[in-house]
JSON list of C-alpha atoms and ligand atoms in Angstrom, two decimals:
[
{"chain": "A", "resi": 1, "resn": "MET", "atom": "CA", "xyz": [104.78, 105.87, 119.24]},
{"chain": "A", "resi": 2, "resn": "ALA", "atom": "CA", "xyz": [104.11, 105.54, 115.54]},
{"chain": "A", "resi": 3, "resn": "ASP", "atom": "CA", "xyz": [105.15, 108.49, 113.40]},
{"chain": "A", "resi": 4, "resn": "THR", "atom": "CA", "xyz": [102.29, 109.61, 111.20]},
{"chain": "A", "resi": 5, "resn": "THR", "atom": "CA", "xyz": [104.09, 112.58, 109.68]},
{"chain": "A", "resi": 6, "resn": "SER", "atom": "CA", "xyz": [106.62, 110.85, 107.40]},
{"chain": "A", "resi": 7, "resn": "PRO", "atom": "CA", "xyz": [106.84, 111.99, 103.77]},
{"chain": "A", "resi": 8, "resn": "GLN", "atom": "CA", "xyz": [104.28, 110.43, 101.48]},
{"chain": "A", "resi": 9, "resn": "PRO", "atom": "CA", "xyz": [104.05, 110.44, 97.68]},
{"chain": "A", "resi": 10, "resn": "SER", "atom": "CA", "xyz": [102.15, 113.64, 96.94]},
{"chain": "A", "resi": 11, "resn": "THR", "atom": "CA", "xyz": [99.80, 111.93, 94.54]},
{"chain": "A", "resi": 12, "resn": "SER", "atom": "CA", "xyz": [98.90, 108.48, 93.40]},
{"chain": "A", "resi": 13, "resn": "ASP", "atom": "CA", "xyz": [100.58, 109.36, 90.07]},
{"chain": "A", "resi": 14, "resn": "ALA", "atom": "CA", "xyz": [103.97, 109.30, 91.84]},
{"chain": "A", "resi": 15, "resn": "VAL", "atom": "CA", "xyz": [103.55, 105.58, 92.55]},
{"chain": "A", "resi": 16, "resn": "ASP", "atom": "CA", "xyz": [104.44, 102.82, 90.07]},
{"chain": "A", "resi": 17, "resn": "TRP", "atom": "CA", "xyz": [101.33, 100.79, 90.83]},
{"chain": "A", "resi": 18, "resn": "GLU", "atom": "CA", "xyz": [101.98, 98.15, 88.18]},
{"chain": "A", "resi": 19, "resn": "SER", "atom": "CA", "xyz": [105.41, 97.34, 89.65]},
{"chain": "A", "resi": 20, "resn": "LEU", "atom": "CA", "xyz": [103.85, 97.00, 93.08]},
{"chain": "A", "resi": 21, "resn": "ARG", "atom": "CA", "xyz": [101.10, 94.76, 91.67]},
{"chain": "A", "resi": 22, "resn": "LEU", "atom": "CA", "xyz": [103.64, 92.52, 89.91]},
{"chain": "A", "resi": 23, "resn": "ARG", "atom": "CA", "xyz": [105.65, 92.15, 93.13]},
{"chain": "A", "resi": 24, "resn": "ALA", "atom": "CA", "xyz": [102.45, 91.29, 95.01]},
{"chain": "A", "resi": 25, "resn": "VAL", "atom": "CA", "xyz": [101.62, 88.66, 92.39]},
{"chain": "A", "resi": 26, "resn": "GLU", "atom": "CA", "xyz": [105.11, 87.11, 92.78]},
{"chain": "A", "resi": 27, "resn": "LEU", "atom": "CA", "xyz": [104.50, 86.80, 96.51]},
{"chain": "A", "resi": 28, "resn": "MET", "atom": "CA", "xyz": [100.95, 85.49, 96.01]},
{"chain": "A", "resi": 29, "resn": "GLU", "atom": "CA", "xyz": [102.46, 82.67, 93.97]},
{"chain": "A", "resi": 30, "resn": "ARG", "atom": "CA", "xyz": [104.57, 81.70, 97.02]},
{"chain": "A", "resi": 31, "resn": "ALA", "atom": "CA", "xyz": [101.62, 81.67, 99.44]},
{"chain": "A", "resi": 32, "resn": "TYR", "atom": "CA", "xyz": [101.27, 78.66, 101.71]},
{"chain": "A", "resi": 33, "resn": "ALA", "atom": "CA", "xyz": [97.50, 78.23, 101.69]},
{"chain": "A", "resi": 34, "resn": "PRO", "atom": "CA", "xyz": [96.79, 74.49, 101.57]},
{"chain": "A", "resi": 35, "resn": "TYR", "atom": "CA", "xyz": [93.66, 74.82, 103.74]},
{"chain": "A", "resi": 36, "resn": "SER", "atom": "CA", "xyz": [91.73, 77.73, 102.24]},
{"chain": "A", "resi": 37, "resn": "ARG", "atom": "CA", "xyz": [93.43, 77.56, 98.83]},
{"chain": "A", "resi": 38, "resn": "PHE", "atom": "CA", "xyz": [92.99, 81.34, 98.89]},
{"chain": "A", "resi": 39, "resn": "ARG", "atom": "CA", "xyz": [96.35, 82.83, 98.00]},
{"chain": "A", "resi": 40, "resn": "VAL", "atom": "CA", "xyz": [97.19, 86.43, 98.87]},
{"chain": "A", "resi": 41, "resn": "GLY", "atom": "CA", "xyz": [100.23, 88.56, 98.08]},
{"chain": "A", "resi": 42, "resn": "VAL", "atom": "CA", "xyz": [100.98, 92.13, 99.06]},
{"chain": "A", "resi": 43, "resn": "ALA", "atom": "CA", "xyz": [103.67, 94.65, 98.25]},
{"chain": "A", "resi": 44, "resn": "GLY", "atom": "CA", "xyz": [104.30, 97.99, 99.88]},
{"chain": "A", "resi": 45, "resn": "LEU", "atom": "CA", "xyz": [106.40, 101.00, 98.95]},
{"chain": "A", "resi": 46, "resn": "VAL", "atom": "CA", "xyz": [108.43, 102.42, 101.87]},
{"chain": "A", "resi": 47, "resn": "ASP", "atom": "CA", "xyz": [109.22, 106.11, 102.26]},
{"chain": "A", "resi": 48, "resn": "ASP", "atom": "CA", "xyz": [112.90, 105.46, 101.49]},
{"chain": "A", "resi": 49, "resn": "GLY", "atom": "CA", "xyz": [112.07, 103.71, 98.20]},
{"chain": "A", "resi": 50, "resn": "ARG", "atom": "CA", "xyz": [112.32, 100.12, 99.41]},
{"chain": "A", "resi": 51, "resn": "VAL", "atom": "CA", "xyz": [109.61, 97.66, 98.45]},
{"chain": "A", "resi": 52, "resn": "VAL", "atom": "CA", "xyz": [108.55, 95.11, 101.06]},
{"chain": "A", "resi": 53, "resn": "ALA", "atom": "CA", "xyz": [106.20, 92.22, 100.45]},
{"chain": "A", "resi": 54, "resn": "GLY", "atom": "CA", "xyz": [104.50, 89.21, 101.96]},
{"chain": "A", "resi": 55, "resn": "CYS", "atom": "CA", "xyz": [102.26, 86.22, 101.34]},
{"chain": "A", "resi": 56, "resn": "ASN", "atom": "CA", "xyz": [99.76, 84.38, 103.53]},
{"chain": "A", "resi": 57, "resn": "VAL", "atom": "CA", "xyz": [101.03, 81.41, 105.52]},
{"chain": "A", "resi": 58, "resn": "GLU", "atom": "CA", "xyz": [98.40, 79.03, 106.89]},
{"chain": "A", "resi": 59, "resn": "ASN", "atom": "CA", "xyz": [98.58, 76.39, 109.60]},
{"chain": "A", "resi": 60, "resn": "ALA", "atom": "CA", "xyz": [96.86, 73.10, 110.43]},
{"chain": "A", "resi": 61, "resn": "ALA", "atom": "CA", "xyz": [95.59, 74.99, 113.47]},
{"chain": "A", "resi": 62, "resn": "TYR", "atom": "CA", "xyz": [93.51, 77.23, 111.22]},
{"chain": "A", "resi": 63, "resn": "GLY", "atom": "CA", "xyz": [93.35, 80.24, 113.52]},
{"chain": "A", "resi": 64, "resn": "VAL", "atom": "CA", "xyz": [97.13, 80.56, 113.49]},
{"chain": "A", "resi": 65, "resn": "ALA", "atom": "CA", "xyz": [97.17, 81.60, 109.82]},
{"chain": "A", "resi": 66, "resn": "LEU", "atom": "CA", "xyz": [99.30, 84.63, 109.04]},
{"chain": "A", "resi": 67, "resn": "CYS", "atom": "CA", "xyz": [97.87, 87.11, 106.57]},
{"chain": "A", "resi": 68, "resn": "ALA", "atom": "CA", "xyz": [100.10, 88.35, 103.77]},
{"chain": "A", "resi": 69, "resn": "GLU", "atom": "CA", "xyz": [100.20, 91.79, 105.35]},
{"chain": "A", "resi": 70, "resn": "CYS", "atom": "CA", "xyz": [101.78, 90.33, 108.51]},
{"chain": "A", "resi": 71, "resn": "GLY", "atom": "CA", "xyz": [104.73, 89.10, 106.47]},
{"chain": "A", "resi": 72, "resn": "MET", "atom": "CA", "xyz": [105.07, 92.42, 104.70]},
{"chain": "A", "resi": 73, "resn": "VAL", "atom": "CA", "xyz": [105.11, 94.37, 107.97]},
{"chain": "A", "resi": 74, "resn": "SER", "atom": "CA", "xyz": [107.67, 91.96, 109.39]},
{"chain": "A", "resi": 75, "resn": "GLU", "atom": "CA", "xyz": [109.93, 92.56, 106.37]},
{"chain": "A", "resi": 76, "resn": "LEU", "atom": "CA", "xyz": [109.42, 96.32, 106.81]},
{"chain": "A", "resi": 77, "resn": "HIS", "atom": "CA", "xyz": [110.86, 96.24, 110.32]},
{"chain": "A", "resi": 78, "resn": "ALA", "atom": "CA", "xyz": [113.41, 93.49, 109.68]},
{"chain": "A", "resi": 79, "resn": "THR", "atom": "CA", "xyz": [114.97, 95.51, 106.85]},
{"chain": "A", "resi": 80, "resn": "GLY", "atom": "CA", "xyz": [115.26, 98.85, 108.58]},
{"chain": "A", "resi": 81, "resn": "GLY", "atom": "CA", "xyz": [111.78, 100.17, 109.40]},
{"chain": "A", "resi": 82, "resn": "GLY", "atom": "CA", "xyz": [110.26, 103.25, 107.82]},
{"chain": "A", "resi": 83, "resn": "ARG", "atom": "CA", "xyz": [106.74, 104.11, 106.78]},
{"chain": "A", "resi": 84, "resn": "LEU", "atom": "CA", "xyz": [104.54, 102.48, 104.17]},
{"chain": "A", "resi": 85, "resn": "THR", "atom": "CA", "xyz": [103.44, 105.01, 101.56]},
{"chain": "A", "resi": 86, "resn": "ALA", "atom": "CA", "xyz": [101.58, 102.82, 99.04]},
{"chain": "A", "resi": 87, "resn": "VAL", "atom": "CA", "xyz": [100.27, 99.26, 99.24]},
{"chain": "A", "resi": 88, "resn": "PHE", "atom": "CA", "xyz": [98.91, 96.79, 96.68]},
{"chain": "A", "resi": 89, "resn": "CYS", "atom": "CA", "xyz": [97.28, 93.58, 97.95]},
{"chain": "A", "resi": 90, "resn": "VAL", "atom": "CA", "xyz": [96.20, 90.92, 95.44]},
{"chain": "A", "resi": 91, "resn": "GLY", "atom": "CA", "xyz": [94.22, 87.70, 95.47]},
{"chain": "A", "resi": 92, "resn": "GLY", "atom": "CA", "xyz": [94.79, 84.62, 93.35]},
{"chain": "A", "resi": 93, "resn": "ASP", "atom": "CA", "xyz": [93.53, 86.42, 90.24]},
{"chain": "A", "resi": 94, "resn": "GLY", "atom": "CA", "xyz": [96.26, 89.04, 90.57]},
{"chain": "A", "resi": 95, "resn": "GLN", "atom": "CA", "xyz": [93.71, 91.81, 91.08]},
{"chain": "A", "resi": 96, "resn": "ALA", "atom": "CA", "xyz": [93.30, 94.21, 93.98]},
{"chain": "A", "resi": 97, "resn": "LEU", "atom": "CA", "xyz": [91.98, 92.61, 97.16]},
{"chain": "A", "resi": 98, "resn": "MET", "atom": "CA", "xyz": [90.80, 94.55, 100.19]},
{"chain": "A", "resi": 99, "resn": "PRO", "atom": "CA", "xyz": [92.82, 93.77, 103.32]},
{"chain": "A", "resi": 100, "resn": "CYS", "atom": "CA", "xyz": [90.85, 92.27, 106.20]},
{"chain": "A", "resi": 101, "resn": "GLY", "atom": "CA", "xyz": [90.00, 94.45, 109.17]},
{"chain": "A", "resi": 102, "resn": "ARG", "atom": "CA", "xyz": [92.96, 93.33, 111.26]},
{"chain": "A", "resi": 103, "resn": "CYS", "atom": "CA", "xyz": [95.34, 94.03, 108.41]},
{"chain": "A", "resi": 104, "resn": "ARG", "atom": "CA", "xyz": [93.88, 97.48, 107.83]},
{"chain": "A", "resi": 105, "resn": "GLN", "atom": "CA", "xyz": [94.94, 98.15, 111.40]},
{"chain": "A", "resi": 106, "resn": "LEU", "atom": "CA", "xyz": [98.46, 96.90, 110.57]},
{"chain": "A", "resi": 107, "resn": "LEU", "atom": "CA", "xyz": [98.59, 99.25, 107.58]},
{"chain": "A", "resi": 108, "resn": "TRP", "atom": "CA", "xyz": [97.35, 102.13, 109.73]},
{"chain": "A", "resi": 109, "resn": "GLU", "atom": "CA", "xyz": [100.07, 101.56, 112.32]},
{"chain": "A", "resi": 110, "resn": "ASN", "atom": "CA", "xyz": [102.83, 101.39, 109.70]},
{"chain": "A", "resi": 111, "resn": "GLY", "atom": "CA", "xyz": [101.58, 103.86, 107.11]},
{"chain": "A", "resi": 112, "resn": "GLY", "atom": "CA", "xyz": [99.13, 106.20, 108.77]},
{"chain": "A", "resi": 113, "resn": "PRO", "atom": "CA", "xyz": [96.16, 108.02, 107.28]},
{"chain": "A", "resi": 114, "resn": "ARG", "atom": "CA", "xyz": [97.90, 109.18, 104.09]},
{"chain": "A", "resi": 115, "resn": "CYS", "atom": "CA", "xyz": [99.26, 105.79, 103.07]},
{"chain": "A", "resi": 116, "resn": "LEU", "atom": "CA", "xyz": [97.66, 104.94, 99.72]},
{"chain": "A", "resi": 117, "resn": "LEU", "atom": "CA", "xyz": [95.96, 101.61, 99.06]},
{"chain": "A", "resi": 118, "resn": "MET", "atom": "CA", "xyz": [94.96, 100.19, 95.67]},
{"chain": "A", "resi": 119, "resn": "THR", "atom": "CA", "xyz": [91.38, 98.94, 96.01]},
{"chain": "A", "resi": 120, "resn": "PRO", "atom": "CA", "xyz": [88.97, 97.36, 93.52]},
{"chain": "A", "resi": 121, "resn": "GLU", "atom": "CA", "xyz": [87.51, 100.87, 93.21]},
{"chain": "A", "resi": 122, "resn": "GLY", "atom": "CA", "xyz": [90.84, 102.62, 92.69]},
{"chain": "A", "resi": 123, "resn": "VAL", "atom": "CA", "xyz": [93.40, 104.25, 94.94]},
{"chain": "A", "resi": 124, "resn": "LEU", "atom": "CA", "xyz": [92.21, 105.36, 98.37]},
{"chain": "A", "resi": 125, "resn": "PRO", "atom": "CA", "xyz": [94.02, 106.80, 101.39]},
{"chain": "A", "resi": 126, "resn": "MET", "atom": "CA", "xyz": [93.96, 104.72, 104.55]},
{"chain": "A", "resi": 127, "resn": "SER", "atom": "CA", "xyz": [91.85, 107.47, 106.14]},
{"chain": "A", "resi": 128, "resn": "ALA", "atom": "CA", "xyz": [89.04, 106.33, 103.82]},
{"chain": "A", "resi": 129, "resn": "VAL", "atom": "CA", "xyz": [89.77, 102.61, 104.19]},
{"chain": "A", "resi": 130, "resn": "LEU", "atom": "CA", "xyz": [89.77, 102.70, 108.01]},
{"chain": "A", "resi": 131, "resn": "PRO", "atom": "CA", "xyz": [87.74, 105.74, 109.07]},
{"chain": "A", "resi": 132, "resn": "GLN", "atom": "CA", "xyz": [87.90, 106.86, 112.69]},
{"chain": "A", "resi": 133, "resn": "ALA", "atom": "CA", "xyz": [90.76, 104.41, 113.18]},
{"chain": "A", "resi": 134, "resn": "PHE", "atom": "CA", "xyz": [92.19, 103.63, 116.57]},
{"chain": "A", "resi": 135, "resn": "GLY", "atom": "CA", "xyz": [95.86, 104.53, 116.69]},
{"chain": "A", "resi": 136, "resn": "ALA", "atom": "CA", "xyz": [98.76, 105.80, 118.75]},
{"chain": "A", "resi": 137, "resn": "GLU", "atom": "CA", "xyz": [97.08, 109.19, 119.20]},
{"chain": "A", "resi": 138, "resn": "ASP", "atom": "CA", "xyz": [94.24, 107.52, 121.08]},
{"chain": "A", "resi": 139, "resn": "LEU", "atom": "CA", "xyz": [96.70, 106.03, 123.58]},
{"chain": "A", "resi": 140, "resn": "ARG", "atom": "CA", "xyz": [98.05, 109.51, 124.22]},
{"chain": "A", "resi": 141, "resn": "HIS", "atom": "CA", "xyz": [94.57, 110.94, 124.70]},
{"chain": "A", "resi": 142, "resn": "ALA", "atom": "CA", "xyz": [93.72, 108.20, 127.17]},
{"chain": "A", "resi": 143, "resn": "GLU", "atom": "CA", "xyz": [96.63, 109.11, 129.46]},
{"chain": "A", "resi": 144, "resn": "GLY", "atom": "CA", "xyz": [95.19, 110.30, 132.74]},
{"chain": "B", "resi": 201, "resn": "LIG", "atom": "N1", "xyz": [94.19, 86.75, 103.99]},
{"chain": "B", "resi": 201, "resn": "LIG", "atom": "C1", "xyz": [95.27, 87.56, 103.87]},
{"chain": "B", "resi": 201, "resn": "LIG", "atom": "O1", "xyz": [96.40, 87.07, 103.70]},
{"chain": "B", "resi": 201, "resn": "LIG", "atom": "N2", "xyz": [95.09, 88.89, 103.94]},
{"chain": "B", "resi": 201, "resn": "LIG", "atom": "C2", "xyz": [93.88, 89.51, 104.06]},
{"chain": "B", "resi": 201, "resn": "LIG", "atom": "O2", "xyz": [93.83, 90.73, 104.19]},
{"chain": "B", "resi": 201, "resn": "LIG", "atom": "C3", "xyz": [92.66, 88.71, 103.98]},
{"chain": "B", "resi": 201, "resn": "LIG", "atom": "C4", "xyz": [92.84, 87.24, 104.22]},
{"chain": "B", "resi": 201, "resn": "LIG", "atom": "C5", "xyz": [94.39, 85.30, 103.95]},
{"chain": "B", "resi": 201, "resn": "LIG", "atom": "C6", "xyz": [94.25, 84.61, 105.29]},
{"chain": "B", "resi": 201, "resn": "LIG", "atom": "C7", "xyz": [93.90, 83.20, 104.87]},
{"chain": "B", "resi": 201, "resn": "LIG", "atom": "O3", "xyz": [95.11, 82.47, 104.67]},
{"chain": "B", "resi": 201, "resn": "LIG", "atom": "C8", "xyz": [93.18, 83.35, 103.55]},
{"chain": "B", "resi": 201, "resn": "LIG", "atom": "O4", "xyz": [93.44, 84.69, 103.11]},
{"chain": "B", "resi": 201, "resn": "LIG", "atom": "C9", "xyz": [91.69, 83.13, 103.61]},
{"chain": "B", "resi": 201, "resn": "LIG", "atom": "O5", "xyz": [91.09, 83.92, 104.57]}
]
């Protein structure tokens, strides 16, 4: 089951948001988006200090496209796991982009309610970005 109690930065001030944004922009520039031409990059701070990142990767079978967040979460697990504590997703203009609904679920699974997300309206916790989220706790409650 996902651990939702890992240490988090106490405040948004503890996060170097500009470094995360610059890493997300680097990844956005490597996006493979020949079909939509909509490039996305994302970078996430892990609770052990690592930074993981990803870009979107599209496919001629359009529905197979991988969002940038998928790549980031894959790097998270491939490099040792841990919990996301702060995430910055950018579009082609290098500015904050809201993750799609599916990717908010990915962030919830791997960061939990206190994971911070940079949004166009400033930093928000995932509890505000995905209210009443479905998560591991719900599976436990459903056990009969
Ligand atoms: N995309 C992402 O990479 N992440 C999101 O959260 C939103 C959408 C990508 C998928 C597709 O390659 C392109 O943006 C247009 O939808």
